[in-house]
Structures are given as structure tokens and as C-alpha cells.
Coordinates of C-alpha atoms and ligand atoms in Angstrom, one line a residue:
M1092 CA 99.1 156.9 51.1
K1093 CA 102.2 155.1 50.0
L1094 CA 104.2 156.7 52.7
S1095 CA 101.8 156.0 55.5
K1096 CA 101.7 152.4 54.4
L1097 CA 105.4 152.3 54.5
V1098 CA 105.4 153.8 58.0
I1099 CA 102.9 151.3 59.2
G1100 CA 104.8 148.4 57.6
L1101 CA 108.1 149.6 59.1
S1102 CA 106.7 150.2 62.6
L1103 CA 105.1 146.7 62.5
A1104 CA 108.4 145.2 61.5
V1105 CA 110.3 147.1 64.1
G1106 CA 107.7 146.2 66.7
F1107 CA 107.9 142.5 65.8
M1108 CA 111.7 142.5 65.9
A1109 CA 111.7 144.2 69.2
S1110 CA 109.3 141.8 70.8
A1111 CA 111.1 138.8 69.2
A1112 CA 114.5 140.1 70.4
A1113 CA 113.2 140.8 73.9
Q1114 CA 111.8 137.4 74.6
T1115 CA 114.1 135.0 76.4
T1116 CA 113.3 131.4 76.8
M1117 CA 114.6 129.4 79.7
R1118 CA 114.4 125.7 80.4
I1119 CA 113.1 124.1 83.6
S1120 CA 113.1 120.4 84.4
I1121 CA 111.8 117.7 86.7
S1122 CA 112.7 114.0 87.0
I1123 CA 109.1 112.8 87.3
A1124 CA 106.0 112.9 85.1
Q1125 CA 104.1 116.1 84.3
N1126 CA 100.9 114.8 86.0
S1127 CA 102.4 115.2 89.5
H1128 CA 103.0 117.7 92.4
Q1129 CA 106.3 118.7 90.6
G1130 CA 104.7 119.0 87.2
I1131 CA 102.1 121.4 88.6
A1132 CA 105.0 123.3 90.4
I1133 CA 106.9 124.0 87.2
D1134 CA 103.8 124.6 85.0
T1135 CA 102.5 127.1 87.5
F1136 CA 105.9 128.8 87.7
A1137 CA 106.2 129.0 83.9
K1138 CA 102.8 130.5 83.5
E1139 CA 103.4 133.0 86.3
V1140 CA 106.8 134.1 85.0
E1141 CA 105.3 134.7 81.6
K1142 CA 102.4 136.7 83.1
R1143 CA 104.5 138.7 85.5
T1144 CA 107.1 139.7 82.9
A1145 CA 104.5 140.5 80.2
G1146 CA 105.8 137.7 78.1
R1147 CA 109.4 138.9 78.0
Y1148 CA 110.4 135.6 79.7
K1149 CA 109.2 132.3 78.7
V1150 CA 109.9 129.2 80.7
Q1151 CA 109.8 125.9 78.9
P1152 CA 109.1 122.8 81.1
F1153 CA 110.7 119.4 80.6
Y1154 CA 109.3 116.4 82.4
S1155 CA 110.3 112.8 83.3
G1156 CA 114.0 113.3 83.4
S1157 CA 114.1 114.1 79.7
L1158 CA 117.0 116.5 80.4
G1159 CA 118.6 114.1 82.9
G1160 CA 118.1 113.0 86.5
E1161 CA 118.1 115.5 89.3
R1162 CA 121.9 115.5 89.9
E1163 CA 122.5 116.1 86.2
S1164 CA 120.0 118.9 86.0
I1165 CA 121.4 120.6 89.1
E1166 CA 124.9 120.4 87.5
A1167 CA 123.5 121.9 84.3
V1168 CA 121.9 124.8 86.2
Q1169 CA 125.2 125.3 88.1
L1170 CA 127.1 125.5 84.8
G1171 CA 124.4 127.6 83.2
T1172 CA 123.6 125.3 80.3
Q1173 CA 120.1 125.0 81.7
A1174 CA 118.6 128.0 83.5
L1175 CA 116.2 126.3 86.0
T1176 CA 115.3 123.1 87.7
F1177 CA 113.0 121.8 90.4
S1178 CA 114.5 119.0 92.4
S1179 CA 114.1 117.0 95.6
S1180 CA 116.7 117.6 98.2
G1181 CA 118.2 114.2 97.3
P1182 CA 121.4 115.2 95.4
I1183 CA 121.6 118.7 96.8
P1184 CA 124.1 117.9 99.6
N1185 CA 126.7 117.2 96.9
F1186 CA 126.4 120.9 95.9
V1187 CA 125.4 122.6 99.2
P1188 CA 126.4 120.4 102.1
E1189 CA 124.7 122.6 104.7
T1190 CA 121.3 121.3 103.5
K1191 CA 122.1 117.7 104.7
I1192 CA 120.6 118.4 108.1
L1193 CA 117.1 118.6 106.5
D1194 CA 117.4 115.0 105.3
I1195 CA 117.6 113.5 108.7
P1196 CA 114.9 110.8 109.2
F1197 CA 112.1 111.6 111.7
L1198 CA 113.3 115.2 112.0
F1199 CA 110.0 116.8 111.1
R1200 CA 106.8 115.7 112.9
D1201 CA 104.7 116.3 109.7
K1202 CA 104.4 118.4 106.6
A1203 CA 103.1 121.4 108.5
H1204 CA 106.2 121.4 110.7
A1205 CA 108.5 121.1 107.7
R1206 CA 106.8 123.8 105.8
A1207 CA 107.0 126.2 108.8
V1208 CA 110.7 125.5 109.1
L1209 CA 111.4 125.9 105.4
D1210 CA 109.4 129.1 105.2
G1211 CA 110.9 130.5 108.4
P1212 CA 114.3 131.8 109.2
I1213 CA 116.0 128.4 109.2
G1214 CA 114.9 127.6 105.6
Q1215 CA 115.5 131.1 104.4
E1216 CA 119.1 131.1 105.8
M1217 CA 119.7 127.9 104.0
L1218 CA 118.4 129.3 100.6
A1219 CA 121.1 131.9 100.9
K1220 CA 123.8 129.2 101.1
F1221 CA 123.2 128.4 97.4
D1222 CA 124.5 131.8 96.3
S1223 CA 128.2 131.0 96.6
K1224 CA 127.7 127.7 94.7
G1225 CA 126.5 129.2 91.4
F1226 CA 122.7 129.0 92.2
K1227 CA 119.9 131.3 93.1
A1228 CA 117.6 129.2 95.2
L1229 CA 114.2 130.8 94.5
A1230 CA 112.1 128.9 97.0
W1231 CA 111.6 125.7 99.0
G1232 CA 108.9 123.5 97.5
E1233 CA 108.0 120.0 98.5
N1234 CA 108.4 116.4 97.5
G1235 CA 106.6 115.0 100.5
M1236 CA 106.8 112.5 103.4
R1237 CA 108.5 109.4 102.1
H1238 CA 107.2 105.9 102.6
M1239 CA 108.6 102.5 101.7
T1240 CA 107.6 100.0 99.0
N1241 CA 109.0 96.6 98.0
S1242 CA 108.2 93.5 96.1
K1243 CA 109.0 90.9 98.8
R1244 CA 107.0 91.3 102.0
S1245 CA 104.8 93.5 104.1
V1246 CA 106.9 95.7 106.4
N1247 CA 105.2 96.0 109.8
G1248 CA 108.3 97.1 111.7
P1249 CA 112.0 97.8 111.2
E1250 CA 112.8 94.2 111.7
D1251 CA 111.2 93.4 108.4
L1252 CA 113.6 95.7 106.6
K1253 CA 116.6 93.6 107.3
G1254 CA 118.3 92.5 104.1
L1255 CA 115.9 94.3 101.8
K1256 CA 117.7 95.7 98.8
M1257 CA 116.4 99.2 98.3
R1258 CA 117.2 102.0 95.9
T1259 CA 118.0 105.2 97.7
M1260 CA 118.6 108.7 96.5
E1261 CA 122.2 109.7 96.0
N1262 CA 122.1 111.3 99.4
P1263 CA 124.6 110.5 102.1
V1264 CA 122.3 111.1 105.1
H1265 CA 119.6 108.8 103.7
V1266 CA 122.2 106.1 102.9
A1267 CA 123.6 106.2 106.4
A1268 CA 120.2 106.0 108.0
Y1269 CA 118.8 103.2 105.9
K1270 CA 121.9 101.2 106.5
G1271 CA 121.2 101.7 110.2
L1272 CA 117.8 100.2 109.6
G1273 CA 119.3 97.0 108.1
I1274 CA 118.5 97.9 104.5
V1275 CA 121.0 97.0 101.7
T1276 CA 121.2 100.4 100.1
T1277 CA 121.7 101.0 96.3
P1278 CA 121.9 104.7 95.5
M1279 CA 120.6 105.4 92.0
A1280 CA 119.3 108.3 89.9
F1281 CA 115.5 108.4 89.7
P1282 CA 115.1 107.8 85.9
E1283 CA 116.5 104.3 86.4
V1284 CA 114.3 103.3 89.3
F1285 CA 111.3 101.9 87.5
T1286 CA 113.4 99.5 85.4
A1287 CA 115.5 98.5 88.4
L1288 CA 112.3 97.6 90.3
Q1289 CA 110.8 95.8 87.3
Q1290 CA 113.9 93.7 86.7
G1291 CA 114.4 93.0 90.4
T1292 CA 117.8 94.7 90.5
V1293 CA 116.4 96.1 93.8
D1294 CA 113.5 94.9 95.9
G1295 CA 112.2 98.2 96.9
Q1296 CA 112.4 102.0 97.1
E1297 CA 111.1 104.8 99.2
N1298 CA 109.2 107.9 98.0
P1299 CA 106.2 110.1 98.8
L1300 CA 102.7 108.8 97.7
S1301 CA 102.8 111.6 95.1
V1302 CA 105.9 110.1 93.4
I1303 CA 104.7 106.5 93.8
M1304 CA 101.5 107.3 92.0
A1305 CA 103.0 109.6 89.3
S1306 CA 105.6 107.0 88.5
K1307 CA 103.2 104.0 88.5
F1308 CA 105.3 102.1 91.0
D1309 CA 102.2 100.0 91.8
Q1310 CA 102.9 98.2 88.6
V1311 CA 106.2 96.9 89.9
Q1312 CA 105.8 97.0 93.7
K1313 CA 103.3 94.9 95.8
Y1314 CA 103.9 96.2 99.4
L1315 CA 103.6 99.7 100.7
T1316 CA 104.1 100.8 104.3
L1317 CA 103.4 104.3 105.5
T1318 CA 106.7 104.7 107.3
G1319 CA 106.8 108.5 106.9
H1320 CA 110.4 108.0 107.8
V1321 CA 111.7 111.2 106.3
Y1322 CA 110.4 114.5 104.8
S1323 CA 111.6 115.3 101.3
P1324 CA 112.0 119.0 100.5
G1325 CA 111.9 120.2 97.0
I1326 CA 113.6 123.3 95.7
F1327 CA 113.4 125.8 92.7
L1328 CA 116.9 126.4 91.6
M1329 CA 118.1 129.0 89.0
N1330 CA 121.5 129.6 87.5
K1331 CA 122.9 132.5 89.6
E1332 CA 124.3 134.5 86.6
A1333 CA 121.0 134.2 84.8
F1334 CA 119.2 135.5 87.9
D1335 CA 121.6 138.3 88.5
K1336 CA 121.1 139.6 84.9
L1337 CA 117.4 140.2 85.5
S1338 CA 116.2 143.7 86.4
A1339 CA 115.0 144.2 90.0
A1340 CA 111.4 144.0 88.9
D1341 CA 112.0 140.8 87.0
K1342 CA 113.9 139.2 89.9
Q1343 CA 110.8 139.8 92.0
A1344 CA 108.6 138.4 89.3
F1345 CA 110.7 135.1 89.3
L1346 CA 110.6 134.9 93.1
D1347 CA 106.9 135.5 93.2
A1348 CA 106.3 133.0 90.4
A1349 CA 108.2 130.4 92.4
K1350 CA 106.0 131.2 95.5
E1351 CA 102.9 130.5 93.4
G1352 CA 104.5 127.3 92.1
V1353 CA 105.1 126.2 95.7
K1354 CA 101.5 126.9 96.7
A1355 CA 100.2 124.7 93.8
N1356 CA 102.9 122.1 94.6
R1357 CA 102.0 121.7 98.3
A1358 CA 98.3 121.7 97.6
R1359 CA 98.8 118.8 95.2
V1360 CA 100.9 116.9 97.7
D1361 CA 98.0 117.2 100.2
E1362 CA 95.6 116.0 97.6
D1363 CA 97.8 113.0 96.7
D1364 CA 98.3 112.1 100.4
A1365 CA 94.6 112.2 101.0
K1366 CA 93.7 109.8 98.2
G1367 CA 97.0 107.9 97.8
V1368 CA 96.2 104.8 100.0
T1369 CA 92.8 104.2 98.4
E1370 CA 94.2 104.7 94.9
L1371 CA 97.2 102.4 95.4
R1372 CA 95.1 99.7 97.1
S1373 CA 92.7 99.8 94.1
K1374 CA 95.7 99.2 91.9
G1375 CA 96.6 96.1 93.9
M1376 CA 99.1 97.2 96.5
T1377 CA 98.9 95.8 100.0
V1378 CA 99.2 98.8 102.3
V1379 CA 100.3 98.9 106.0
E1380 CA 99.0 102.2 107.3
N1381 CA 100.0 102.1 110.9
V1382 CA 103.5 101.3 112.1
D1383 CA 105.1 102.0 115.4
K1384 CA 107.4 104.8 114.4
S1385 CA 109.1 104.8 117.8
K1386 CA 110.7 101.4 116.9
F1387 CA 112.3 102.9 113.8
V1388 CA 113.5 105.9 115.8
A1389 CA 115.0 103.6 118.5
M1390 CA 116.8 101.6 115.8
L1391 CA 118.3 104.8 114.4
A1392 CA 119.7 105.9 117.8
P1393 CA 123.4 105.1 116.8
V1394 CA 123.0 106.8 113.4
N1395 CA 121.4 109.8 115.1
A1396 CA 124.3 110.1 117.5
E1397 CA 126.5 110.3 114.5
F1398 CA 124.3 113.0 112.9
E1399 CA 124.4 115.0 116.2
K1400 CA 128.2 115.0 116.0
Q1401 CA 128.2 116.0 112.4
F1402 CA 125.5 118.7 112.4
G1403 CA 125.5 119.8 116.0
K1404 CA 122.8 118.8 118.5
A1405 CA 121.7 122.4 118.9
N1406 CA 121.2 122.8 115.2
I1407 CA 119.1 119.7 115.1
E1408 CA 117.1 120.7 118.2
R1409 CA 116.5 124.1 116.7
I1410 CA 114.7 122.5 113.8
R1411 CA 112.9 119.8 115.9
N1412 CA 111.6 122.5 118.3
Y1413 CA 110.6 125.1 115.7
K1414 CA 107.0 126.3 116.2
Ligands
EAX585 O1 112.0 114.2 93.1 O2 114.8 110.5 93.4 C1 113.8 110.5 94.1 O3 113.4 109.5 94.7 C2 112.9 111.7 94.2 O4 112.1 111.7 95.3 C3 112.1 111.8 92.9 O5 113.0 111.9 91.8 C4 111.2 113.1 92.9

């Protein structure tokens, strides 16, 4: 009797120690609120990792830039002080310059085109470029089609942008293009944007409807124009060493979990895009839904000539013509 109790006690203790020791917790972060297309991406990923590794790996999500802005989080993942992050492509060119081409305005016709490119050979080739920079890029996700907001005036065409002071992402392609549209550009990390808009440090900013809603920019911005001027990819990034340490089966589990995260992420972007204008109008924003995009494209001709030189016309055309 005593012995069997001891055996049970011991085996319970050993079992407990083994499961405690076998569980690894990893952190993942986003720069915006949990109730968003990015929140659902990392929450789904966390749940799927735990499920697919039978609880041996636990992913702890952090929201609203509580671990830092996107650039800081990417740096932390590269260094390995943080295992994972989900980021927009904004600061990515500072780490993997080859991705810059994806940030060219009016490159993608719509989300479907962008998703097809990112899921196809072009996007997959680009994911592999992260390997030599200390990252395992698990999957392309999505931030969405970006639109412009400001506190000064309705933007009906590119001529209305002249002299507007706008926060941009810390992205050289965006900065060059927006300068070409006459905007006074102020690159800034995302966690500072709300306050900058509130205090009038900048007049405006540009982001997908999903981000505008999740960040309550309607409280500090009056005018929204659906410029759809650039597609904003998102990406699941993991520290390369942390990924390499996983067993083959666990690697697959992380990759599959990221795919599930992307599905939930894109579905939420579609939902947000469908209801965004109505919701933001009901919160008091004045929305211009239809602008002549060809006027923006025409104004960007000199900048686009620069981009063709920099990235190669054929590479840009390969993306534009991808079906
Ligand atoms: O990833 O910095 C930005 O404007 C991003 O779109 C935002 O942080 C969401």
C-alpha cells in the first residue's frame, strides 16, 4: 500500500516535471490593438501552435506596441530576445531590402491580386530572403489597402495633398512616393501616431480601414479618402535559431499555424473593408469614396521611373502581370 502510493506520487511528480520542463513559451507582438485583423492573426496562430504541438509550445501574444513598435520588434526577433512578431511591411526593407518592391504604390490592382502574388512563387521566393538575415519568415499575412486621412480638408484628387503634413511608415519607398504626391512626409513609429495626430504634429496619416478603426483614428481625423494608393503586406516573422531548433514536425506545426493565422487575418480585413466606410461615417468622418486613381498614378510617373531603375522594370512587370 505504502509502496504503491509512493510509486503513484513519484510518477505524478516526474510527469509534472517532464511536462513543465517540456513547455516552451514564446512571445509574439503586434503594434496595434487586439481587436483587429492583426490581433486575430496572432491569437489564431497562438492557439494553433499550442494545439498542433500538444501544448509543448505556448505562444504569448502582446498587443498595442507594448513590446515596442514594428521596427523594434523586428530587431528583437532578429536578435532572438523575442521569438516572434507579426508586422506590416513598413520597416521590413531596413532588414531585407529585396522586399521594397512590394511597397510600390498602385502595384497591385486589389487584395486578390496581392494575395495571389504573395502566395505564389514571387512571394515565396521573397520569404526565403529572410533566412540569411536571422529570420524565418513563416508566411505573408496582410495589413490591407491603405487610404489617406487628415484633419484639414477633403482630398478629392492628388492636388489636394500638396503641403499636407503626413505621418508615413519608416519605409523608403513610401516616403519617396508620397513626396512625389506633394505630401510633407514625417516618418514615425506607429505607437506615436495617435498622439501626433491629436496634437497636430502631423495633419494626417495613411492606413487600411482595419487599422484606422482598430486605432480609433476617427477621434482625431475628420477626412478620409479611399485612395487605395498602396497595398500593405503583413508578415509572420520568427527568430531563425528558434525555428531551426524545432523538430521537423514542430517546424511544420508552426508553418501550418501561421497559415491558419493568415486565413483569419485576411477574412477580418475583408470584413473591415466591407463595413469600414459606414462605421467611420457613423463616427463622424467625412468620406470620399471615389477618386480618379489615374491622376495619382500620373503624378507618380517620375517616382515610378526611379523605381523602375532601382528594382528593374521586368521585376515590377512580373508582379503587375501576375495572374
Ligand atoms: O501594422 O505603421 C503602420 O502604419 C502600420 O500599418 C500599422 O502599424 C499596422
